[in-house]
Amino acid sequence: MKYIGKKVILMAATLIVVSFLVFLSFFVMSGDPATSMLGTQATPDRVEALREEMGLNDSFFTQYFRWAGSFLKGDMGISYSYRIPVESMIADKIPVTLALTGIAFLMLIVLAIPLGIYIAKYAGGIADRVIYVLNQIMMAIPPFFAGILITFLFGRIFKLFTPGGYVSYKDNFGQFIGYMFFPALAIALPKIAMAVKLLRSSVIGEVKKDYVRTAFSRGNRSNQVFYNHILKNALIPVITFLGMTLADMVAGSIIIEQVFGIPGLGRILLTSISNRDYPVVEAIIICMAFIVVSINFIVDIIYQLIDPRISTEE
Amino acid sequence: MRKKKKNYNLIAGGILTGMMLLLIAAGIFYTPYDPNAMDPASKFAGISWKHLMGCDNFGRDVFSRVLQGSRTTLFVALCTVFIGTVCGVILGAVTGYYGGIVDEILMRINDAVFAFPSLLLALVFISILGPGKNNVIAALGVAFIPSFARIVRGEFLKYRNMDYVKSAKLQGAGDLRIMFVHILPNAMPVLLSAIMIGFNNAVLAEAGMSYLGIGVQPPEASLGRMLSEAQSYLFTAPAYAVFPGVVIIWMVLGFSLLGEGIGEKE
């Protein structure tokens, strides 16, 4: 319990630091929001009036706390370019990005762990060597190029999906998942290669340890030793990796959404960046930070459940 | 398992990287065509002796553009890793060597930033600075500092109480000398493999950002940008997308094999 409490505090601290840094950098760099909101209609009087109205004449800390406070209540500000509340712009996009990342992560677990176990069990064999080479190449493929190749191969040649097509999860959930499948594959592929490689080397590292010899000498059969003893320990670094990867996948989905034309968080983030629509950018960054930090938190908890030594070490 | 074996990773990585660098170096002095010269007559021209990789939608020679683009990508990646390494080493060395309250605060901030995907961090910087090649270098460079600082700090923590450091101190060596002449060389192997990984991440990140249109700006060629242009013509001219993609894979593959080969040698 003490461990969980510590992690909750750390998570909150991380979010505060990130939100503070994000707010600070936009505060310093982004120029005057009132001027950019008024655009061509900016006269000194109007700007001054709007500044007063938006509370821009208050001190930095007052503004930060007001922003953070209203953010917690679900009020994320008004978009400069669309003049509508930010939360209404991004609320229905969050599930899209989450679904994409979630499916990719599921693929990663379902494909990488059995494959890694198989490769490690028969290390040195032909399958091992073939997959080693494939892995090296797969790790070097940028996800968006994988996306383009997948579009061409499965969309054009095998006609398994319509390139550029999309069905909202509100209209037809089944089809929505179908359209998420290939983009998720593009995100997952390089990560699968990394996970397989890590699991293999982790298992091979464990095999050499003394407890494995002891387990064998006590008359256990080799499958028993492999699954009950070796794998249990070998999976720990892989779980750490999976946690870090999940956070990475959230960011990676920004690019993949662009490749496949999926209207998720990444899409609005990019348009808002080119429109210099700072409230939207801020809100999306904080949302993604929240997702990433929550993932890290869950991984820490799972980690501790698997290996209770972790909490006493620190 | 395997006894003394040829270091295939090092050999393959060396060959791939060497060929790449040779091509890029040659591309500085000579490209078959002007990378930006448009020729409507050869729009989407196929692969031939005249155009080794065909032509793009404006009739520009893809081979010349790939040469220029890989040079840009390499330049951005090198600058990024340089910024990340230099700042990371200084930050990591100071915090790891001295410890104390500054270390505590900086590492807490570092932890918070480290938990954050570097692509997202770079996007925050780009949205503030605006798109462009130099801004991408700055954004990625800053985004890479935390990971380098973390690695270097770990190494300095490990070595700072070792006997050779103590004896150097007794001989009256200054802190700076101990940090950079005595400890840093010992941290080199770890730092070197981090640099290799960092370089690959930088290549992939630059290509990704240029693909999104917020990196290198036209007309300058960049591999990522070429891929995003090629995607619109994927079904009419698939070859256009293949070459820039393959060159990125080549570059990253070469460096990661080289990195692993160096790691095996240690």
Coordinates of C-alpha atoms in Angstrom, one line a residue, chain B residues 33-252:
Chain B
Y33 CA 20.5 16.0 -62.0
D34 CA 19.7 19.2 -60.1
P35 CA 17.6 17.7 -57.2
N36 CA 15.0 20.5 -57.7
A37 CA 15.0 20.7 -61.5
M38 CA 11.5 19.9 -62.8
D39 CA 11.0 18.3 -66.2
P40 CA 7.3 17.8 -67.1
A41 CA 8.3 15.5 -69.9
S42 CA 9.6 12.8 -67.6
K43 CA 6.8 12.9 -65.0
F44 CA 6.7 9.5 -63.2
A45 CA 9.4 8.2 -65.6
G46 CA 10.2 4.6 -64.8
I47 CA 13.5 3.2 -63.7
S48 CA 16.1 3.5 -66.5
W49 CA 19.8 4.2 -66.9
K50 CA 18.9 7.8 -67.3
H51 CA 16.9 8.0 -64.1
L52 CA 18.2 5.2 -61.7
M53 CA 15.2 5.5 -59.4
G54 CA 12.7 7.1 -61.8
C55 CA 11.1 10.5 -61.5
D56 CA 8.5 12.0 -59.2
N57 CA 5.3 13.9 -59.9
F58 CA 7.2 17.0 -61.0
G59 CA 9.6 15.0 -63.1
R60 CA 12.4 15.5 -60.7
D61 CA 15.1 12.8 -60.6
V62 CA 14.4 10.7 -57.5
F63 CA 18.0 9.4 -57.2
S64 CA 19.3 12.9 -57.0
R65 CA 16.6 13.8 -54.5
V66 CA 17.3 10.8 -52.4
L67 CA 21.0 11.7 -52.3
Q68 CA 20.2 15.2 -51.1
G69 CA 17.5 14.0 -48.8
S70 CA 19.7 11.5 -47.0
R71 CA 22.3 14.2 -46.6
T72 CA 19.7 16.4 -44.9
T73 CA 18.5 13.5 -42.7
L74 CA 22.1 12.6 -41.7
F75 CA 22.9 16.3 -40.9
V76 CA 19.8 16.7 -38.8
A77 CA 20.4 13.4 -37.0
L78 CA 24.1 14.3 -36.3
C79 CA 23.2 17.7 -34.9
T80 CA 20.5 16.3 -32.8
V81 CA 22.6 13.6 -31.3
F82 CA 25.4 16.2 -30.8
I83 CA 23.1 18.6 -28.8
G84 CA 21.7 15.7 -26.8
T85 CA 25.0 14.2 -26.0
V86 CA 26.9 17.4 -25.0
C87 CA 24.1 18.7 -22.8
G88 CA 23.3 15.3 -21.5
V89 CA 26.9 14.6 -20.6
I90 CA 27.3 17.9 -18.8
L91 CA 24.0 17.6 -17.0
G92 CA 24.5 13.9 -16.1
A93 CA 28.1 14.5 -15.0
V94 CA 27.4 17.4 -12.7
T95 CA 24.3 15.8 -11.1
G96 CA 25.9 12.3 -10.8
Y97 CA 29.2 13.6 -9.5
Y98 CA 28.0 16.2 -7.0
G99 CA 24.6 14.7 -6.0
G100 CA 22.7 16.7 -3.4
I101 CA 19.6 18.9 -3.8
V102 CA 20.3 20.1 -7.3
D103 CA 20.6 16.5 -8.5
E104 CA 17.4 15.6 -6.7
I105 CA 15.4 18.5 -8.3
L106 CA 16.9 18.0 -11.8
M107 CA 16.3 14.3 -11.7
R108 CA 12.7 14.6 -10.7
I109 CA 12.1 17.0 -13.6
N110 CA 14.1 14.6 -15.8
D111 CA 12.0 11.6 -14.7
A112 CA 8.8 13.6 -15.5
V113 CA 10.2 14.5 -19.0
F114 CA 11.6 11.0 -19.6
A115 CA 8.3 9.4 -19.1
F116 CA 7.1 11.5 -22.0
P117 CA 7.6 10.1 -25.5
S118 CA 10.3 12.2 -27.2
L119 CA 8.2 12.7 -30.4
L120 CA 5.5 14.4 -28.4
L121 CA 8.0 16.6 -26.7
A122 CA 9.5 17.6 -30.0
L123 CA 6.0 18.4 -31.3
V124 CA 5.5 20.7 -28.3
F125 CA 8.7 22.6 -29.3
I126 CA 7.8 22.7 -32.9
S127 CA 4.4 24.1 -32.1
I128 CA 6.1 26.9 -30.2
L129 CA 9.1 27.5 -32.5
G130 CA 7.3 26.8 -35.8
P131 CA 8.3 24.3 -38.5
G132 CA 11.6 24.2 -40.3
K133 CA 14.9 22.3 -40.3
N134 CA 16.7 24.2 -37.6
N135 CA 13.7 24.1 -35.3
V136 CA 13.5 20.3 -35.8
I137 CA 17.2 20.1 -34.8
A138 CA 16.6 22.2 -31.7
A139 CA 13.4 20.4 -30.8
L140 CA 14.8 16.9 -31.2
G141 CA 18.1 17.8 -29.5
V142 CA 16.3 19.1 -26.4
A143 CA 14.0 16.1 -26.4
F144 CA 17.0 13.8 -26.4
I145 CA 18.8 15.4 -23.5
P146 CA 16.9 13.6 -20.7
S147 CA 17.8 10.1 -21.8
F148 CA 21.5 10.9 -22.3
A149 CA 21.6 12.7 -18.9
R150 CA 20.1 9.7 -17.2
I151 CA 22.6 7.3 -18.7
V152 CA 25.6 9.5 -17.9
R153 CA 24.4 10.2 -14.4
G154 CA 24.1 6.5 -13.7
E155 CA 27.7 5.9 -14.8
F156 CA 29.0 8.8 -12.8
L157 CA 27.2 7.5 -9.7
K158 CA 28.8 4.2 -10.2
Y159 CA 32.4 5.5 -10.5
R160 CA 32.4 8.6 -8.3
N161 CA 33.4 6.6 -5.1
M162 CA 35.9 4.3 -6.8
D163 CA 39.5 4.2 -5.5
Y164 CA 41.0 5.7 -8.6
V165 CA 38.8 8.7 -8.3
K166 CA 39.8 9.1 -4.6
S167 CA 43.4 8.8 -5.4
A168 CA 43.1 11.4 -8.2
K169 CA 41.4 13.7 -5.6
L170 CA 44.3 13.2 -3.2
Q171 CA 46.8 14.1 -5.9
G172 CA 45.0 17.4 -6.1
A173 CA 43.1 17.0 -9.3
G174 CA 40.2 19.4 -9.8
D175 CA 36.6 18.4 -10.0
L176 CA 36.5 19.2 -13.7
R177 CA 39.6 17.1 -14.4
I178 CA 38.2 14.1 -12.4
M179 CA 34.9 14.3 -14.2
F180 CA 36.0 14.6 -17.8
V181 CA 39.5 13.1 -17.8
H182 CA 39.1 10.3 -15.2
I183 CA 35.5 9.2 -15.1
L184 CA 34.2 10.1 -18.6
P185 CA 36.4 7.7 -20.5
N186 CA 35.1 4.8 -18.3
A187 CA 31.6 5.8 -19.2
M188 CA 32.4 5.8 -22.9
P189 CA 31.2 2.3 -23.9
V190 CA 27.8 2.8 -22.4
L191 CA 27.6 6.3 -23.8
L192 CA 28.7 5.1 -27.3
S193 CA 25.9 2.5 -27.5
A194 CA 23.4 5.2 -26.3
I195 CA 24.7 7.5 -29.1
M196 CA 24.1 4.7 -31.7
I197 CA 20.6 4.1 -30.5
G198 CA 20.0 7.9 -30.2
F199 CA 21.2 8.4 -33.8
N200 CA 18.7 5.8 -35.1
N201 CA 15.9 7.4 -33.1
A202 CA 16.9 10.8 -34.5
V203 CA 16.8 9.5 -38.1
L204 CA 13.4 8.0 -37.6
A205 CA 12.1 11.1 -35.8
E206 CA 13.3 13.5 -38.4
A207 CA 11.8 11.4 -41.2
G208 CA 8.6 11.2 -39.2
M209 CA 8.4 15.0 -38.7
S210 CA 9.3 15.7 -42.3
Y211 CA 6.6 13.2 -43.3
L212 CA 4.1 15.2 -41.2
G213 CA 5.2 18.3 -43.0
I214 CA 6.6 20.1 -39.9
G215 CA 10.2 19.2 -40.5
V216 CA 12.4 20.1 -43.5
Q217 CA 10.5 22.5 -45.7
P218 CA 10.2 22.3 -49.5
P219 CA 11.9 22.6 -52.0
E220 CA 14.8 21.0 -50.0
A221 CA 14.5 17.3 -50.3
S222 CA 14.1 15.1 -47.3
L223 CA 13.4 11.4 -47.2
G224 CA 10.3 11.8 -45.0
R225 CA 8.9 14.6 -47.1
M226 CA 9.4 12.5 -50.3
L227 CA 7.4 9.7 -48.7
S228 CA 4.5 11.9 -47.8
E229 CA 4.5 13.3 -51.4
A230 CA 4.8 9.7 -52.8
Q231 CA 1.9 8.5 -50.7
S232 CA -0.6 10.6 -52.8
Y233 CA 0.6 8.8 -55.9
L234 CA 1.0 5.4 -54.3
F235 CA -1.3 3.7 -56.8
T236 CA 0.0 5.3 -59.9
A237 CA 3.7 5.3 -59.1
P238 CA 4.5 2.9 -56.3
A239 CA 8.2 2.9 -57.1
Y240 CA 8.4 6.6 -56.0
A241 CA 7.5 5.6 -52.4
V242 CA 9.8 2.5 -52.3
F243 CA 13.2 4.2 -52.8
P244 CA 13.1 6.9 -50.1
G245 CA 11.7 4.3 -47.7
V246 CA 14.4 1.8 -48.5
V247 CA 17.1 4.4 -48.0
I248 CA 15.8 5.2 -44.5
I249 CA 15.8 1.5 -43.6
W250 CA 19.3 1.1 -45.0
M251 CA 20.6 4.0 -42.9
V252 CA 19.0 2.8 -39.7

